[in-house]
XYZ file of C-alpha atoms in Angstrom:
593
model
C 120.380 53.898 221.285
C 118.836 56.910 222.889
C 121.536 59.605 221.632
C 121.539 61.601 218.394
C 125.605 62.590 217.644
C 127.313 63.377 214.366
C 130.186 62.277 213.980
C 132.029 63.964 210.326
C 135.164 62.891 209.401
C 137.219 64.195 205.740
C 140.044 62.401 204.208
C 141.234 62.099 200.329
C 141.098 58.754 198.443
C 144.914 58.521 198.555
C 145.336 59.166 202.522
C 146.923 56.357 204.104
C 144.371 57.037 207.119
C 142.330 59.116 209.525
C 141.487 59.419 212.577
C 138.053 58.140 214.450
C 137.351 59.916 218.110
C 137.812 58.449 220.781
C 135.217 60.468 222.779
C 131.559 58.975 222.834
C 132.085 56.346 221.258
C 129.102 53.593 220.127
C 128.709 50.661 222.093
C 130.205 47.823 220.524
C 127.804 45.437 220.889
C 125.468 47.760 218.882
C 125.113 48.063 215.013
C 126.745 50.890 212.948
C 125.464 52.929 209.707
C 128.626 54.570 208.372
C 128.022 56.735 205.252
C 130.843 57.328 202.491
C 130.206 60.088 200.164
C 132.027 62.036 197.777
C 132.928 65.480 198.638
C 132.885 68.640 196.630
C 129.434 68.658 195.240
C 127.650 66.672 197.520
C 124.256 65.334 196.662
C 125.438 65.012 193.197
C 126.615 61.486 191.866
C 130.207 61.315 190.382
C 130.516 59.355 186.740
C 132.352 56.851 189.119
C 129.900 56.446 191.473
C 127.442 56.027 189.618
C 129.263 53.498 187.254
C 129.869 51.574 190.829
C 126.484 51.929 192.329
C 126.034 51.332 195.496
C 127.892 48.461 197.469
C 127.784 46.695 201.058
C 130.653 45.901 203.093
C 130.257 44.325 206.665
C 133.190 45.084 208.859
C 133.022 44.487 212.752
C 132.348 47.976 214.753
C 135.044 48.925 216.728
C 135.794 48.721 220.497
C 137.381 51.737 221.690
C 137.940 49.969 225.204
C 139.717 46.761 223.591
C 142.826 46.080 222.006
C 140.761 43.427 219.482
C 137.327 44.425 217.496
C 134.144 42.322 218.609
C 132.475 40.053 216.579
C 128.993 40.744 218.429
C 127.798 43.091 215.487
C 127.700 43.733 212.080
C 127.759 47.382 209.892
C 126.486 48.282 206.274
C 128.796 50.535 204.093
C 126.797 52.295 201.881
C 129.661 54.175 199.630
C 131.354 54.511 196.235
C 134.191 53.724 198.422
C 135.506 49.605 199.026
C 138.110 49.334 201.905
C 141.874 48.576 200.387
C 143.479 45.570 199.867
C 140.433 43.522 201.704
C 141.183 46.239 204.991
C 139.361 45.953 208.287
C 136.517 49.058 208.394
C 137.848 50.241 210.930
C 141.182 48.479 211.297
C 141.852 46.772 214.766
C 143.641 48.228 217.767
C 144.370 52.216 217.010
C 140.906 53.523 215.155
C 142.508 54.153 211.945
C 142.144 52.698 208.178
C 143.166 53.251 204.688
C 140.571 53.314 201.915
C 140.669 53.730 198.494
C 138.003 55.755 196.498
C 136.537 53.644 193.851
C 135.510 56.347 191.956
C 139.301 57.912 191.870
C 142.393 58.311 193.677
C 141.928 62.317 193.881
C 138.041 62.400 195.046
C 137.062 63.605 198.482
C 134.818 61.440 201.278
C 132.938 62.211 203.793
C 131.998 59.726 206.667
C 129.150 60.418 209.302
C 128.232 57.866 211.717
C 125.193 58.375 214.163
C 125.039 58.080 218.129
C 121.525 58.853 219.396
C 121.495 59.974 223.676
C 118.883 62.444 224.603
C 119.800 64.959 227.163
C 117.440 65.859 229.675
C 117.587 69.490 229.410
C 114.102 70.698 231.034
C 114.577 68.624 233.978
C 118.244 70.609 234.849
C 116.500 74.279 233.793
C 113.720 73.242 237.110
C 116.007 71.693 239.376
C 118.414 74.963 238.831
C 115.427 77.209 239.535
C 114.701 75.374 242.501
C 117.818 75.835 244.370
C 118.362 79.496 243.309
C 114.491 80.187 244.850
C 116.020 77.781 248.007
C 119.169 80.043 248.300
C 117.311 83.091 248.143
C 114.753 81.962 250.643
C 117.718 80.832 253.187
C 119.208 84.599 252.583
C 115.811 85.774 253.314
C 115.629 84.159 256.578
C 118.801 84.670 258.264
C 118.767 88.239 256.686
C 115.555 88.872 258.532
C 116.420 87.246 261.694
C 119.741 89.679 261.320
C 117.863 92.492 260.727
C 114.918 92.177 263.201
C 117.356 90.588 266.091
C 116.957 93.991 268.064
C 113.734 95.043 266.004
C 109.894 94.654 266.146
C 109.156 91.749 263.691
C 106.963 92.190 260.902
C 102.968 92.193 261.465
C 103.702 93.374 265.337
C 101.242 95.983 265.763
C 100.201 98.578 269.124
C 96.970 99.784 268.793
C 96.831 98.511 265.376
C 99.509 100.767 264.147
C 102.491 98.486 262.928
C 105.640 98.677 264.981
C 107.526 96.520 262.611
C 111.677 97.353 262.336
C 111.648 99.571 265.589
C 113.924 99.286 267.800
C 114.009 99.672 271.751
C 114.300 102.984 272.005
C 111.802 103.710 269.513
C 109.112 101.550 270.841
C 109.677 102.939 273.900
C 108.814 106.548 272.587
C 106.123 104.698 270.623
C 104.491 103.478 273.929
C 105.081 106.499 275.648
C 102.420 108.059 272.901
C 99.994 105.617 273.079
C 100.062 105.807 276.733
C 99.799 109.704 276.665
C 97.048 109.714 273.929
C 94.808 107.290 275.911
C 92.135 108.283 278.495
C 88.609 107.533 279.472
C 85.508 110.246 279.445
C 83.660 109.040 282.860
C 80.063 110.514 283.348
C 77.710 109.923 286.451
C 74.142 109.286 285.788
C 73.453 112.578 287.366
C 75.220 114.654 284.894
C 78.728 115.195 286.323
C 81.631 114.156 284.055
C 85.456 114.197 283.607
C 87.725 113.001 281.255
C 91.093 111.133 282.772
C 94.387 110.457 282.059
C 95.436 106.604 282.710
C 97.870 107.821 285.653
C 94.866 109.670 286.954
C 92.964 106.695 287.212
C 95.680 105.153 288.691
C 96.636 102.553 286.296
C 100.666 102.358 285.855
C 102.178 101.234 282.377
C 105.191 99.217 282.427
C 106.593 100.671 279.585
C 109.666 98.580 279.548
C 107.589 94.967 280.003
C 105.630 96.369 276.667
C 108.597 96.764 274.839
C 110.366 93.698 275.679
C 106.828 91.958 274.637
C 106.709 93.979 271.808
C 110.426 92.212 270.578
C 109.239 89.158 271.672
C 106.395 88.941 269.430
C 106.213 86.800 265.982
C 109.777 85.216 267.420
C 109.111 81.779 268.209
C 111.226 80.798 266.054
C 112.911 81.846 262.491
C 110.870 81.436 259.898
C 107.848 83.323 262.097
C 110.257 86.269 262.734
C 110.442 87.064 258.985
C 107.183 85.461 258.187
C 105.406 88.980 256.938
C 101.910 87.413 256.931
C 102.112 86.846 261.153
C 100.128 89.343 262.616
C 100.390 89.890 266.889
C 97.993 92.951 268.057
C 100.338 93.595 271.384
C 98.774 95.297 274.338
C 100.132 97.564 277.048
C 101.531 95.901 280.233
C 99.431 97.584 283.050
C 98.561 97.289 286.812
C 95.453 99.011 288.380
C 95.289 100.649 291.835
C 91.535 100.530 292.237
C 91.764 102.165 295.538
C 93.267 105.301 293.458
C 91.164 105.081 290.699
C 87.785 105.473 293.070
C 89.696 108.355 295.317
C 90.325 110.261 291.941
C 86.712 109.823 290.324
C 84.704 110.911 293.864
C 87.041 113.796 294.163
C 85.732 114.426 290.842
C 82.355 113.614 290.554
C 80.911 114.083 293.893
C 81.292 116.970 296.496
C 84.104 116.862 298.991
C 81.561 116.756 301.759
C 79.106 114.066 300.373
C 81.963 111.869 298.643
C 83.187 108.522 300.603
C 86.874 108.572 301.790
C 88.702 105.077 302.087
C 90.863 104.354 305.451
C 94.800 104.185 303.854
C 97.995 103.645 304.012
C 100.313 107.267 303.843
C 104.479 107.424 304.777
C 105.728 109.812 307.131
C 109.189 110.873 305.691
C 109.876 113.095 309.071
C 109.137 109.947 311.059
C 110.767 107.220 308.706
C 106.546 105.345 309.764
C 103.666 104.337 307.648
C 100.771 105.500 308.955
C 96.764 104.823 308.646
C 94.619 107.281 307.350
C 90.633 107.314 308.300
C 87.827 106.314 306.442
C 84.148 107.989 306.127
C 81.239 107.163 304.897
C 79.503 108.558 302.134
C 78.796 108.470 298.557
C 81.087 106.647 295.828
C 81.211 105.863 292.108
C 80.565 102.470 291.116
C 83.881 101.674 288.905
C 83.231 98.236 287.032
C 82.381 100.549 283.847
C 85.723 102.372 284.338
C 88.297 99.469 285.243
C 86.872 97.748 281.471
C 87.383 100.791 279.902
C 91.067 100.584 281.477
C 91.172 97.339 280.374
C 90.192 98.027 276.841
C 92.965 100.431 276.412
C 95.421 98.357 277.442
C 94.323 96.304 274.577
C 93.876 98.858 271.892
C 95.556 102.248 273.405
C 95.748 105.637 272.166
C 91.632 106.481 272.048
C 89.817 108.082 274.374
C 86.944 105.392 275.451
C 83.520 106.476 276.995
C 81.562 105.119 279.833
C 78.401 106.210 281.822
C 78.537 104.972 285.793
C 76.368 105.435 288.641
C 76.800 106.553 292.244
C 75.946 104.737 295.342
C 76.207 105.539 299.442
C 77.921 102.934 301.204
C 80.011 102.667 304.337
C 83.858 103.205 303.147
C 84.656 99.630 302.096
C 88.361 99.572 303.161
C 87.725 99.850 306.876
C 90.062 101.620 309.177
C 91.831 98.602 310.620
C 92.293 97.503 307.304
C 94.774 100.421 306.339
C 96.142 99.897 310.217
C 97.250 96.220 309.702
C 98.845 97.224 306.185
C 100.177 99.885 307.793
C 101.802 97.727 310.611
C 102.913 95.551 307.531
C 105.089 97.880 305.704
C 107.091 99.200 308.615
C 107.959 95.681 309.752
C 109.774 95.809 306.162
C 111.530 99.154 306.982
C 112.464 97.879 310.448
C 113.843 94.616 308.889
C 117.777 95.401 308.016
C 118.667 93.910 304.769
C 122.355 93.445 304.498
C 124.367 92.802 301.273
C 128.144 91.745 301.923
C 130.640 91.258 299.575
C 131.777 87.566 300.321
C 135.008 89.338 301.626
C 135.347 92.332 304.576
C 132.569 94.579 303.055
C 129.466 95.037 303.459
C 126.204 97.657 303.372
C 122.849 97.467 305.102
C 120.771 99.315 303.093
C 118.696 102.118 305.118
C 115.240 101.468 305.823
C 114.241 105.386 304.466
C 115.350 103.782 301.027
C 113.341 100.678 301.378
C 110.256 102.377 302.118
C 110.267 104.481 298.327
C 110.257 101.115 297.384
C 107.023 100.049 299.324
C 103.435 100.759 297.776
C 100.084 100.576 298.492
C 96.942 99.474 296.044
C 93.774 99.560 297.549
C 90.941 97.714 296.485
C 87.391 99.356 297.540
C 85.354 96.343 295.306
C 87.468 93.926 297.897
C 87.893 95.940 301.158
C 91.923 95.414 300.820
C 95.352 96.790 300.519
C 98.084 94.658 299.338
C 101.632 95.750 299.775
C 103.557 95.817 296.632
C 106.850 96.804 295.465
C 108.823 98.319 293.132
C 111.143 96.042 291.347
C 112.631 98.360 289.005
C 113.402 101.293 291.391
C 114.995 98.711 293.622
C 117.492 97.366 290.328
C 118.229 101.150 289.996
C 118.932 101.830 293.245
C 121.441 98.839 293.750
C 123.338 98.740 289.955
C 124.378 102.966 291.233
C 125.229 102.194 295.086
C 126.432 98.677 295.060
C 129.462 98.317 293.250
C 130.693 101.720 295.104
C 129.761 100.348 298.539
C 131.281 97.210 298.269
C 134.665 97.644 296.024
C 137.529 96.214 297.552
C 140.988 96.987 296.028
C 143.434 94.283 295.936
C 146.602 94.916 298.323
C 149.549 92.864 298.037
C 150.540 90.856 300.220
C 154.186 91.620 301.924
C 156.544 89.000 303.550
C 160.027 89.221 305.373
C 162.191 86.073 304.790
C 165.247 85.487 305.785
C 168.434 85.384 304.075
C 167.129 82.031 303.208
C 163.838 82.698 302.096
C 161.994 81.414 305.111
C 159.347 83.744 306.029
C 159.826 86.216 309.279
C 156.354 87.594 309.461
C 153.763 89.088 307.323
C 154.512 92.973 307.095
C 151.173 93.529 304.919
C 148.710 91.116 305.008
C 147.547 90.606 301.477
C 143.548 91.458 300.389
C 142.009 89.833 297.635
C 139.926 92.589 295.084
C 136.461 92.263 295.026
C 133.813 93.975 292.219
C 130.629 93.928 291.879
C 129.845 91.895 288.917
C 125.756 92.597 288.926
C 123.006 93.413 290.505
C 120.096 92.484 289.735
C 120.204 88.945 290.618
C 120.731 90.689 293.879
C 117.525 92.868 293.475
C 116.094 90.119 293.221
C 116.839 88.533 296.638
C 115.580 91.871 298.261
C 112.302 91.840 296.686
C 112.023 87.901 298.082
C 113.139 89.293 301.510
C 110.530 92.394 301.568
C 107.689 90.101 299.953
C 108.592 87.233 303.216
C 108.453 90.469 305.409
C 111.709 89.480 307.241
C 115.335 90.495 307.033
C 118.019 89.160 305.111
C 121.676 88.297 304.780
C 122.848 88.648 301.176
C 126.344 87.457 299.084
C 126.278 90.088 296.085
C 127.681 88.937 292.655
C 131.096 89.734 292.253
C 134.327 89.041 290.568
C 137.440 88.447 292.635
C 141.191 89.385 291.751
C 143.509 87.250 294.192
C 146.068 89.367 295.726
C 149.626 89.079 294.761
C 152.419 88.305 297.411
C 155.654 89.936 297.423
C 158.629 89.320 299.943
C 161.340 91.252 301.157
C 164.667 89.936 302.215
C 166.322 90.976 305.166
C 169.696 89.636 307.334
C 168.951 88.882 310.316
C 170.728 86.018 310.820
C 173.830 86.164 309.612
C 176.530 88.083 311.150
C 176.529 92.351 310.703
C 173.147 92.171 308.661
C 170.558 94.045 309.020
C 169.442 96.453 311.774
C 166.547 95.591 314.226
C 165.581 95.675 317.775
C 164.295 93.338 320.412
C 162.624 94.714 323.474
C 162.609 92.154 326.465
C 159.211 92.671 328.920
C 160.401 90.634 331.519
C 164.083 92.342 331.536
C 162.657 96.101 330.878
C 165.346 96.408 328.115
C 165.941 96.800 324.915
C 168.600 95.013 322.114
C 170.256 96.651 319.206
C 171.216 93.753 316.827
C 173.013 93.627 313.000
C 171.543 90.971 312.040
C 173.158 88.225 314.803
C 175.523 90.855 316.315
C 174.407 92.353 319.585
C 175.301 96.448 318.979
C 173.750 97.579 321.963
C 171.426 97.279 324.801
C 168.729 99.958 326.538
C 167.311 100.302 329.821
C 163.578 100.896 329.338
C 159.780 101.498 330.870
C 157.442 99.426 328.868
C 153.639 100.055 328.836
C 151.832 99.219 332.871
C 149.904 96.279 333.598
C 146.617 98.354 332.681
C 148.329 99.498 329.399
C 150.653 96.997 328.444
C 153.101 96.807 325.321
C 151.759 94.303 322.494
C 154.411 91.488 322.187
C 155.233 90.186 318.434
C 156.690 90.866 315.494
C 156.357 94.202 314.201
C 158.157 96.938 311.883
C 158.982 100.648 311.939
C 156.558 102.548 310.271
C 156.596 105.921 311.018
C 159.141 108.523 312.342
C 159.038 111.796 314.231
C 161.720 114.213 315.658
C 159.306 116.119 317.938
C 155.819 115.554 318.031
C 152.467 115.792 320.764
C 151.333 113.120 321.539
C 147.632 112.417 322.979
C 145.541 109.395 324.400
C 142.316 108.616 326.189
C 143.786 110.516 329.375
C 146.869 112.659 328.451
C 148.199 115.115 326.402
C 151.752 115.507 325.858
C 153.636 118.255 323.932
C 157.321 117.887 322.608
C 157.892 114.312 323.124
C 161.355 113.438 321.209
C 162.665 111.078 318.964
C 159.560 109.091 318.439
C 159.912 105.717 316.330
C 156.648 104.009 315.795
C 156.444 100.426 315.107
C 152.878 99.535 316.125
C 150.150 101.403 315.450
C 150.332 104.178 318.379
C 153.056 102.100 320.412
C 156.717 103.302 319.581
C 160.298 104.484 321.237
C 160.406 107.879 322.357
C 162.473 110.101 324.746
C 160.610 110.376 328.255
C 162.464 112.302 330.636
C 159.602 112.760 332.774
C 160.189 108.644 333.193
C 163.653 108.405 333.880
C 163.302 106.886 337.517
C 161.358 104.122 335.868
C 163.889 103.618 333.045
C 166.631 103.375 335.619
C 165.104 100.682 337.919
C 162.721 99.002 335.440
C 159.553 99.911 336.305
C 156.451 99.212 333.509
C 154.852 102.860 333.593
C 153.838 104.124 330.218
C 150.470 103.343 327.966
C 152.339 101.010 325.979
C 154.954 102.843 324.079
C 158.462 102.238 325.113
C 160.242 104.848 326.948
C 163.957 105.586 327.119
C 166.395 107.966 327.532
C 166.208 110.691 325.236
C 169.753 110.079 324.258
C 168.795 106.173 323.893
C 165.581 107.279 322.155
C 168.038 109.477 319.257
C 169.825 106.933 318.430
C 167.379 104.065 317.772
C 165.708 106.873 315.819
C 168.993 106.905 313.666
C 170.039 103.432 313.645
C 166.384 101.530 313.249
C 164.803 102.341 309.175
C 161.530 102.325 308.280
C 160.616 98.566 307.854
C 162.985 97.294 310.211
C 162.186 94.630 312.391
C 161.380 95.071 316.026
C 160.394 91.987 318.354
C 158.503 92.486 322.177
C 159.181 89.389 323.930
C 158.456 88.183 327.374
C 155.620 89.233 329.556
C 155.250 93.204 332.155
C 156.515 92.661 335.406
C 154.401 94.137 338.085
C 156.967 95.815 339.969
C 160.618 96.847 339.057
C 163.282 94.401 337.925
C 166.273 96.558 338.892
């Protein structure tokens, strides 16, 4: 028995029985103390009791879980009670009993039987605590990486002030400080001295790379984004043009006459050319001193740092053919058309006086070079505002003419798919490949297409009195008036001359005019009549300067059909906009009547 449990139960001498619980109840195969004592004054003996003194009675413990008692066990009775009439303690099957009080019918008794089970209560208190500190640790964590999703982690620092919960936009002004506050106090050995800006020394930040580093640091993973004991000292992305930095300092810190002058590379906006500048010999600052005080701030910015140099004469170390070859270089790129289509009828070569704002220069005097380099971002900029203009195609839908039973005529409108730019910088991307290869380039933009819808319109045209259209015959020089299959009327005409001959097909009127002057390559004529286009600039119209070739056939116009002006009225009232008109055959070259 591990268990301590009271068990107190109260019945009078006279009751015919009470109840035991059924709830944790003793094993059965384990011994029972049950305890019978008067009530009322307890701890005091009753003259009966005491006349009885104390008796044992052995009764078999009960099994709760059985229908029988076991026989396994045996319990003392230590009572001025005696069961009744030779009674079970407890009785068999339903946990109850009768007893009768020796001491009196009317006296009170009391029994208490013990069940020992330890609970282990100090274990349950530490497990508890342990998964309330585990659920607040888990809150913690996804919390933080919540919180700090869009934020500089804890322990990120910029010159070792904490940038911790800023976001973009604030680290950007934050860099934008630090960049402004930093510069380096250059003095010669001879006494001269001036204190620069980093711009002036010709170092360029990358303000956006040192944000998105600045994000990026403590993140690995989550518990290192909230971790505030992980400490990242995050320096300033920066790119040195040496070549400027030594230009800037001799300008300076040594007289224009005495100084050194690099050959270079400049761009000629009035000449859309990069040209080469000269070099000269002459003095020049010696800039190791300066490019690790650059280097230094890029590390820990927003100080001024302070650094002695010396001066030296030398022969200009980027020689003039130097700046000539890099010159050559960059105008190849300018002359190489880079052409972004849309993947549909679009497309936009983009013009070479753009491309070369994109093209730079960074000399290196401690080499003797120039590199060509480029700038990526001004290229994204330029393409995400001029690309999805340039190439935007609207979707038009597509119109058919099917019969009366649905069999398609001809295509009245062929359809167009849309087309929108989707991004661009994956496409900024392939023009920086193509100007770093020095060659031009052919390039699909990302876009999203919209397929074009089709749409049909039904017209008679064969079935008997449908609808209105005309057929014009080239080989006949005439002209049918059908509705639908029935033949209304037929034209003499002059079709367009061998040199300028009528388009045969399938085409529909488009466009209508009573009186209007008409013009081509060479002619000019006022007050033509009746005009009813149905190809582009080819159409029926009056000609009355034409009629001998109407009469006898002869092909003598630039392509539009000429009749009668009486003929010409009344295809201009009987043919709509949209109806049909077919050119069949093939121009005679002479008359056909």
């Amino acid at each position: 028995m591990t268990d301590d449990k009271d068990f107190g139960y109260t019945g009078s001498a006279g009751d015919s029985a009470f109840d035991f619980p059924t709830a944790a109840a003793p094993s059965p195969d384990e011994a029972q103390t049950v305890t019978m004592m008067p009530l009322g004054n307890p701890g005091v003996p009753t003259a009966s009791s005491a006349a009885a003194g104390a008796s044992t009675v052995a009764f078999t413990p009960l099994n709760f879980n059985s229908s029988a008692p076991a026989a396994t066990a045996a319990a003392t009775v230590a009572a001025p009670f005696a069961p009744a009439n030779g009674g079970a303690v407890p009785p068999a099957g339903n946990g109850r009993t009768a007893f009768t009080a020796a001491g009196g019918p009317d006296d009170d008794a009391v029994i208490a039987v013990k069940h020992r089970r330890k609970k282990p209560v100090a274990l349950i208190v530490v497990l508890s605590i342990l998964a309330a500190l585990v659920v607040l640790f888990a809150g913690y964590v996804f919390g933080g990486q919540y919180y700090f999703k869009d934020k500089a982690a804890p322990g990120v620092t910029l010159g070792g002030i904490s940038v911790a919960g800023q976001t973009a936009d604030e680290l950007k002004a934050t860099v934008d400080s630090a960049v402004k506050n930093s510069s380096v106090k250059v003095t010669t050995t001879k006494g001269a001295s001036t204190t620069a800006s980093l711009s002036e020394l010709g170092v360029t930040v990358d303000v956006n790379k040192t944000v998105d580093k600045l994000l990026a640091a403590t993140k690995s993973n989550a518990l290192s984004t909230v971790n505030p004991f992980s400490k990242s000292e995050v320096g300033l992305v920066t790119s040195t043009d040496k070549l400027a930095m030594s230009t800037y300092l001799s300008d300076k810190l040594i007289g224009d006459d005495a100084r050194v002058v690099n050959a270079n590379v400049e761009y000629n906006a009035d000449d859309n050319r990069f040209i080469a500048t000269e070099s000269r010999d002459g003095e020049s600052p010696t800039i190791d001193g300066v490019v690790k005080a650059v280097n230094a701030l890029a590390t820990d910015p927003g100080t001024t740092k302070a650094v002695t140099i010396d001066t030296e004469t030398v022969s200009a170390p980027i020689s003039d053919k130097t700046a000539t070859d890099a010159a050559a270089a960059a105008n190849k790129r300018i002359d190489s058309d880079i052409v972004i289509g849309n993947g549909a009828s679009k497309s936009f070569t983009i013009p070479s006086s753009e491309i070369a704002k994109w093209i730079k220069t960074t000399g290196d005097p401690t080499k003797g070079t120039i590199e060509l380099t480029y700038d990526e971002d001004a290229i994204k900029s330029y393409l995400a505002s001029t690309l999805p203009d340039k190439l935007k195609q609207d979707a038009v839908a597509e119109e058919n003419v099917v019969n009366s039973k649905g069999t398609v005529i001809t295509t009245s409108v062929k359809g167009v798919d849309g087309v929108e730019v989707s991004g661009t910088d994956g496409t900024a991307g392939q023009v920086l490949t193509a100007l770093q290869n020095g060659t031009g380039s052919e390039i699909k933009a990302d876009v999203k297409v919209t397929k074009h819808e089709t749409k049909s319109r039904q017209v008679n045209y064969d079935v008997e009195n449908g609808d209105p259209h005309m057929v014009i015959n080239l080989s006949e020089q005439k002209a049918y008036a059908y509705n639908g299959t029935t033949l209304v009327k037929t034209f003499n005409v002059s079709t367009g001359k061998t040199s300028t001959p009528t388009d045969t097909g399938t085409f529909f009127a488009s466009l209508k005019y009573q009186t209007q002057t008409m013009r081509g390559e060479d002619y000019v004529t006022p007050n033509v009549q009746w005009i009813t286009y149905y190809n582009g600039s080819e159409g029926f119209h009056a000609a009355p300067w034409n009629l001998a070739g109407i009469a006898n056939g002869t092909p003598k116009s630039h392509g539009c059909t000429n009749m009668n002006p009486d003929d010409a009225k009344w295809v201009y009232d009987f043919l709509p906009i949209g109806g049909m008109v077919e050119v069949v055959g093939s121009t005679p070259t002479g008359a056909v009547r």
